[in-house]
Amino acid sequence: MHNKVVIIIKLLCLFLAFFLSTSFACDKTIKVGVGPAWPPYAYKSQQTYTGIDMKITRLVLKTAGFCSEFIALPSASRGLAELKKGTVDLLTAASFNQQRAKYSHFSLPYRHERMRIFGRANNISPSRTLAQLMLSDKTFVVNSGSYYGEEFDNLRKLPQYKDQIVPVKMINQRLSMLQAKRVDYMIDDEVSGLYLIAKKGYSEISVHPYIVNDNPIHFMLSKKTVNSAQSQKIDDAIKQLETPIADIITNYMD
């Protein structure tokens, strides 16, 4: 009799373990491509990715019923190439354009982004536009693979400006080049630029009043590995998490 009870208990434990594992199983593990450190959006702390975009990504994917795996990539441009191939399923901090939409689903926006011009205070020329600054032979360091809006996209295609645009994948290096006067200006995300300027104590660097680009930011999802129904789950989660997402962003702005 005792042996039968033991067997029944073991079977119940196995059933419970199976039930719990299947109940909490993910619909899919989403492979998230992460480029070089870009505080306060994405960086490593104690070997774990954290920051605004990383926390939002985990929260959205969990709410949508997905697990997440974060994969380090050497640059933003490499991330786009891997998403196109389906090696990674998702990229964060994406601006919409038609070329990217050919190979990816764009989620609903989950935050906003403004691209600004940063320069040394004695070289800021506040009355000049981006086009006027480029016309005066000024050099600009930018992130390779990032989208800076239609105006910059059109300007960078002109052959006369080819040598004035310097692509560098690490924001810390871009900022150091500006501080060391190796370039005249840096074009970057407003929040990230101001965050690092304050952290490094670069009081000589300020933000130009001209706004290069102001646009909503999305997740990009590979059409090779993520279907429309799965993309919709992510959109539903973003709508559901509007307040928690805003709280994550606010916590980094304080």
Tab-separated table of C-alpha atoms in Angstrom:
chain	number	residue	atom	x	y	z
A	1	MET	CA	0.000	0.000	0.000
A	2	HIS	CA	2.823	2.354	0.946
A	3	ASN	CA	4.600	1.719	-2.373
A	4	LYS	CA	1.426	2.550	-4.303
A	5	VAL	CA	1.079	5.857	-2.468
A	6	VAL	CA	4.711	6.725	-3.237
A	7	ILE	CA	4.196	5.902	-6.916
A	8	ILE	CA	1.026	8.022	-7.069
A	9	ILE	CA	2.797	10.967	-5.425
A	10	LYS	CA	5.711	10.666	-7.887
A	11	LEU	CA	3.309	10.583	-10.826
A	12	LEU	CA	1.472	13.635	-9.498
A	13	CYS	CA	4.785	15.491	-9.126
A	14	LEU	CA	5.795	14.595	-12.689
A	15	PHE	CA	2.393	15.728	-13.992
A	16	LEU	CA	2.645	18.996	-12.056
A	17	ALA	CA	6.170	19.632	-13.340
A	18	PHE	CA	5.030	18.962	-16.916
A	19	PHE	CA	1.976	21.192	-16.484
A	20	LEU	CA	4.023	24.078	-15.092
A	21	SER	CA	6.662	23.805	-17.815
A	22	THR	CA	4.082	23.839	-20.590
A	23	SER	CA	1.990	26.566	-18.931
A	24	PHE	CA	4.914	28.969	-18.803
A	25	ALA	CA	6.568	27.962	-22.070
A	26	CYS	CA	7.204	30.762	-24.531
A	27	ASP	CA	5.440	30.913	-27.868
A	28	LYS	CA	8.856	31.682	-29.384
A	29	THR	CA	12.290	32.852	-28.293
A	30	ILE	CA	12.976	36.191	-29.969
A	31	LYS	CA	16.631	36.796	-30.790
A	32	VAL	CA	17.325	40.481	-30.123
A	33	GLY	CA	20.313	42.013	-31.888
A	34	VAL	CA	22.215	44.520	-29.739
A	35	GLY	CA	24.888	46.799	-31.163
A	36	PRO	CA	27.715	48.612	-29.345
A	37	ALA	CA	26.992	50.256	-25.988
A	38	TRP	CA	24.632	53.206	-26.370
A	39	PRO	CA	23.777	54.543	-22.907
A	40	PRO	CA	21.227	55.173	-21.552
A	41	TYR	CA	19.412	52.965	-24.102
A	42	ALA	CA	21.549	49.825	-24.243
A	43	TYR	CA	24.661	48.839	-22.322
A	44	LYS	CA	25.990	46.012	-20.166
A	45	SER	CA	25.976	46.038	-16.386
A	46	GLN	CA	27.344	42.954	-14.599
A	47	GLN	CA	27.289	41.029	-17.900
A	48	THR	CA	23.576	41.738	-18.437
A	49	TYR	CA	22.104	44.089	-21.014
A	50	THR	CA	20.220	46.975	-19.445
A	51	GLY	CA	19.097	50.498	-20.280
A	52	ILE	CA	15.879	52.046	-21.581
A	53	ASP	CA	15.530	49.952	-24.745
A	54	MET	CA	16.659	46.709	-23.120
A	55	LYS	CA	14.178	46.995	-20.241
A	56	ILE	CA	11.332	47.937	-22.574
A	57	THR	CA	12.189	45.056	-24.921
A	58	ARG	CA	12.160	42.461	-22.134
A	59	LEU	CA	8.869	43.784	-20.775
A	60	VAL	CA	7.140	43.920	-24.161
A	61	LEU	CA	8.305	40.453	-25.247
A	62	LYS	CA	7.352	38.871	-21.921
A	63	THR	CA	3.888	40.468	-22.064
A	64	ALA	CA	3.488	39.264	-25.666
A	65	GLY	CA	4.277	35.684	-24.580
A	66	PHE	CA	7.830	35.500	-25.950
A	67	CYS	CA	11.166	34.693	-24.380
A	68	SER	CA	14.169	36.804	-25.328
A	69	GLU	CA	17.792	36.102	-26.166
A	70	PHE	CA	20.160	39.038	-26.588
A	71	ILE	CA	22.865	38.707	-29.239
A	72	ALA	CA	25.840	41.083	-29.382
A	73	LEU	CA	26.530	42.656	-32.769
A	74	PRO	CA	29.503	44.826	-33.755
A	75	SER	CA	27.546	47.709	-35.299
A	76	ALA	CA	24.107	49.057	-36.191
A	77	SER	CA	24.718	48.348	-39.884
A	78	ARG	CA	25.611	44.723	-39.069
A	79	GLY	CA	22.358	44.483	-37.127
A	80	LEU	CA	20.358	45.480	-40.202
A	81	ALA	CA	22.209	42.898	-42.309
A	82	GLU	CA	21.563	40.122	-39.771
A	83	LEU	CA	17.882	41.047	-39.459
A	84	LYS	CA	17.528	40.938	-43.234
A	85	LYS	CA	19.006	37.405	-43.264
A	86	GLY	CA	16.897	36.294	-40.292
A	87	THR	CA	19.906	35.588	-38.072
A	88	VAL	CA	18.308	37.892	-35.500
A	89	ASP	CA	14.574	38.431	-35.130
A	90	LEU	CA	14.359	41.911	-33.632
A	91	LEU	CA	16.231	45.201	-33.504
A	92	THR	CA	15.383	48.040	-31.140
A	93	ALA	CA	15.531	51.826	-31.640
A	94	ALA	CA	14.484	51.687	-35.290
A	95	SER	CA	13.312	54.617	-37.419
A	96	PHE	CA	10.933	53.732	-40.220
A	97	ASN	CA	11.904	54.015	-43.862
A	98	GLN	CA	10.650	52.272	-46.988
A	99	GLN	CA	13.902	50.415	-47.670
A	100	ARG	CA	13.857	48.766	-44.234
A	101	ALA	CA	10.155	47.947	-44.550
A	102	LYS	CA	10.959	45.636	-47.484
A	103	TYR	CA	12.468	43.047	-45.128
A	104	SER	CA	10.980	43.861	-41.714
A	105	HIS	CA	7.737	44.440	-39.861
A	106	PHE	CA	7.699	47.699	-37.903
A	107	SER	CA	5.997	47.628	-34.536
A	108	LEU	CA	3.939	50.458	-33.155
A	109	PRO	CA	6.176	53.246	-31.775
A	110	TYR	CA	7.349	52.641	-28.212
A	111	ARG	CA	9.245	55.937	-27.689
A	112	HIS	CA	10.323	59.087	-29.520
A	113	GLU	CA	13.741	60.208	-30.751
A	114	ARG	CA	15.289	63.520	-31.726
A	115	MET	CA	18.582	63.684	-33.601
A	116	ARG	CA	20.611	66.773	-32.767
A	117	ILE	CA	23.908	68.402	-33.664
A	118	PHE	CA	26.483	68.543	-30.870
A	119	GLY	CA	29.497	70.825	-31.018
A	120	ARG	CA	31.984	72.744	-28.941
A	121	ALA	CA	30.415	75.907	-27.539
A	122	ASN	CA	32.748	78.245	-29.466
A	123	ASN	CA	31.893	76.510	-32.757
A	124	ILE	CA	28.153	76.023	-32.447
A	125	SER	CA	26.976	78.667	-35.018
A	126	PRO	CA	23.370	78.594	-33.710
A	127	SER	CA	21.787	80.427	-36.652
A	128	ARG	CA	23.009	77.912	-39.245
A	129	THR	CA	21.087	74.893	-40.518
A	130	LEU	CA	22.571	71.453	-41.101
A	131	ALA	CA	22.906	72.168	-44.832
A	132	GLN	CA	24.652	75.470	-44.150
A	133	LEU	CA	27.111	73.840	-41.753
A	134	MET	CA	27.953	71.160	-44.301
A	135	LEU	CA	28.363	73.780	-46.998
A	136	SER	CA	31.031	75.455	-44.846
A	137	ASP	CA	33.215	72.312	-44.937
A	138	LYS	CA	32.501	71.218	-41.359
A	139	THR	CA	33.101	67.566	-40.438
A	140	PHE	CA	30.476	65.368	-38.751
A	141	VAL	CA	30.907	62.110	-36.873
A	142	VAL	CA	27.883	59.798	-37.039
A	143	ASN	CA	26.906	56.249	-36.176
A	144	SER	CA	27.306	53.866	-39.108
A	145	GLY	CA	23.947	52.279	-39.918
A	146	SER	CA	21.785	54.813	-38.073
A	147	TYR	CA	19.010	56.753	-39.763
A	148	TYR	CA	19.182	60.527	-39.323
A	149	GLY	CA	16.175	61.533	-41.368
A	150	GLU	CA	15.496	62.455	-44.973
A	151	GLU	CA	17.456	65.719	-44.986
A	152	PHE	CA	20.699	64.136	-43.783
A	153	ASP	CA	20.123	61.086	-45.977
A	154	ASN	CA	19.927	63.308	-49.053
A	155	LEU	CA	22.959	65.390	-48.051
A	156	ARG	CA	25.196	62.402	-47.368
A	157	LYS	CA	24.534	61.064	-50.890
A	158	LEU	CA	26.062	64.167	-52.469
A	159	PRO	CA	29.668	63.479	-53.533
A	160	GLN	CA	30.972	66.849	-52.309
A	161	TYR	CA	30.153	65.906	-48.711
A	162	LYS	CA	31.641	62.410	-48.764
A	163	ASP	CA	34.827	63.338	-46.881
A	164	GLN	CA	32.979	65.428	-44.284
A	165	ILE	CA	30.997	62.536	-42.804
A	166	VAL	CA	32.919	60.174	-40.519
A	167	PRO	CA	31.122	56.930	-39.507
A	168	VAL	CA	32.116	55.570	-36.084
A	169	LYS	CA	30.167	52.795	-34.363
A	170	MET	CA	30.816	53.629	-30.657
A	171	ILE	CA	29.173	56.719	-29.166
A	172	ASN	CA	31.937	57.080	-26.560
A	173	GLN	CA	34.470	57.257	-29.378
A	174	ARG	CA	32.322	59.715	-31.348
A	175	LEU	CA	32.058	61.986	-28.329
A	176	SER	CA	35.792	61.717	-27.592
A	177	MET	CA	36.573	62.739	-31.181
A	178	LEU	CA	34.403	65.831	-30.758
A	179	GLN	CA	35.988	66.678	-27.419
A	180	ALA	CA	39.488	66.270	-28.914
A	181	LYS	CA	38.555	68.550	-31.880
A	182	ARG	CA	39.140	65.765	-34.400
A	183	VAL	CA	35.723	66.597	-35.898
A	184	ASP	CA	33.620	69.744	-35.793
A	185	TYR	CA	30.268	68.189	-34.923
A	186	MET	CA	28.565	65.000	-33.814
A	187	ILE	CA	25.022	64.099	-34.899
A	188	ASP	CA	23.355	61.827	-32.378
A	189	ASP	CA	20.310	61.096	-30.292
A	190	GLU	CA	19.575	64.046	-28.009
A	191	VAL	CA	19.019	62.009	-24.835
A	192	SER	CA	22.084	59.821	-25.307
A	193	GLY	CA	24.327	62.759	-26.180
A	194	LEU	CA	23.272	64.885	-23.202
A	195	TYR	CA	23.450	61.861	-20.876
A	196	LEU	CA	27.081	61.109	-21.771
A	197	ILE	CA	28.165	64.767	-21.876
A	198	ALA	CA	26.918	65.165	-18.295
A	199	LYS	CA	28.465	61.858	-17.198
A	200	LYS	CA	31.882	62.691	-18.677
A	201	GLY	CA	31.816	66.332	-17.590
A	202	TYR	CA	32.367	67.698	-21.102
A	203	SER	CA	31.149	71.193	-20.278
A	204	GLU	CA	32.650	72.629	-23.486
A	205	ILE	CA	30.197	70.630	-25.622
A	206	SER	CA	26.664	71.863	-26.158
A	207	VAL	CA	23.697	71.034	-28.366
A	208	HIS	CA	22.909	73.077	-31.481
A	209	PRO	CA	19.313	74.408	-31.658
A	210	TYR	CA	18.746	72.810	-35.068
A	211	ILE	CA	16.769	69.540	-35.006
A	212	VAL	CA	18.096	67.129	-37.631
A	213	ASN	CA	15.275	64.607	-37.253
A	214	ASP	CA	12.333	64.096	-34.916
A	215	ASN	CA	10.492	60.819	-35.259
A	216	PRO	CA	8.857	57.841	-33.510
A	217	ILE	CA	10.956	54.787	-32.671
A	218	HIS	CA	9.897	51.186	-33.336
A	219	PHE	CA	11.031	47.585	-33.071
A	220	MET	CA	12.079	46.080	-36.387
A	221	LEU	CA	11.055	42.415	-36.808
A	222	SER	CA	12.547	40.166	-39.469
A	223	LYS	CA	9.991	39.058	-42.068
A	224	LYS	CA	12.026	35.851	-42.464
A	225	THR	CA	11.431	34.695	-38.885
A	226	VAL	CA	8.516	36.683	-37.418
A	227	ASN	CA	5.040	36.393	-38.920
A	228	SER	CA	2.245	38.972	-38.926
A	229	ALA	CA	0.382	37.332	-36.028
A	230	GLN	CA	3.504	37.415	-33.851
A	231	SER	CA	4.142	41.018	-34.832
A	232	GLN	CA	0.572	41.862	-33.810
A	233	LYS	CA	1.163	40.335	-30.351
A	234	ILE	CA	4.055	42.749	-29.886
A	235	ASP	CA	1.878	45.687	-30.975
A	236	ASP	CA	-0.827	44.611	-28.519
A	237	ALA	CA	1.760	44.451	-25.718
A	238	ILE	CA	3.063	47.951	-26.535
A	239	LYS	CA	-0.478	49.351	-26.320
A	240	GLN	CA	-1.073	47.526	-23.036
A	241	LEU	CA	2.222	48.748	-21.527
A	242	GLU	CA	2.003	52.445	-22.372
A	243	THR	CA	2.290	53.580	-18.728
A	244	PRO	CA	5.057	51.126	-17.632
A	245	ILE	CA	7.094	52.049	-20.726
A	246	ALA	CA	6.741	55.761	-19.932
A	247	ASP	CA	7.877	55.035	-16.363
A	248	ILE	CA	11.031	53.243	-17.572
A	249	ILE	CA	11.963	56.223	-19.758
A	250	THR	CA	11.224	58.750	-16.983
A	251	ASN	CA	13.426	56.860	-14.510
A	252	TYR	CA	16.443	57.449	-16.763
A	253	MET	CA	15.619	61.115	-17.361
A	254	ASP	CA	15.590	62.073	-13.662
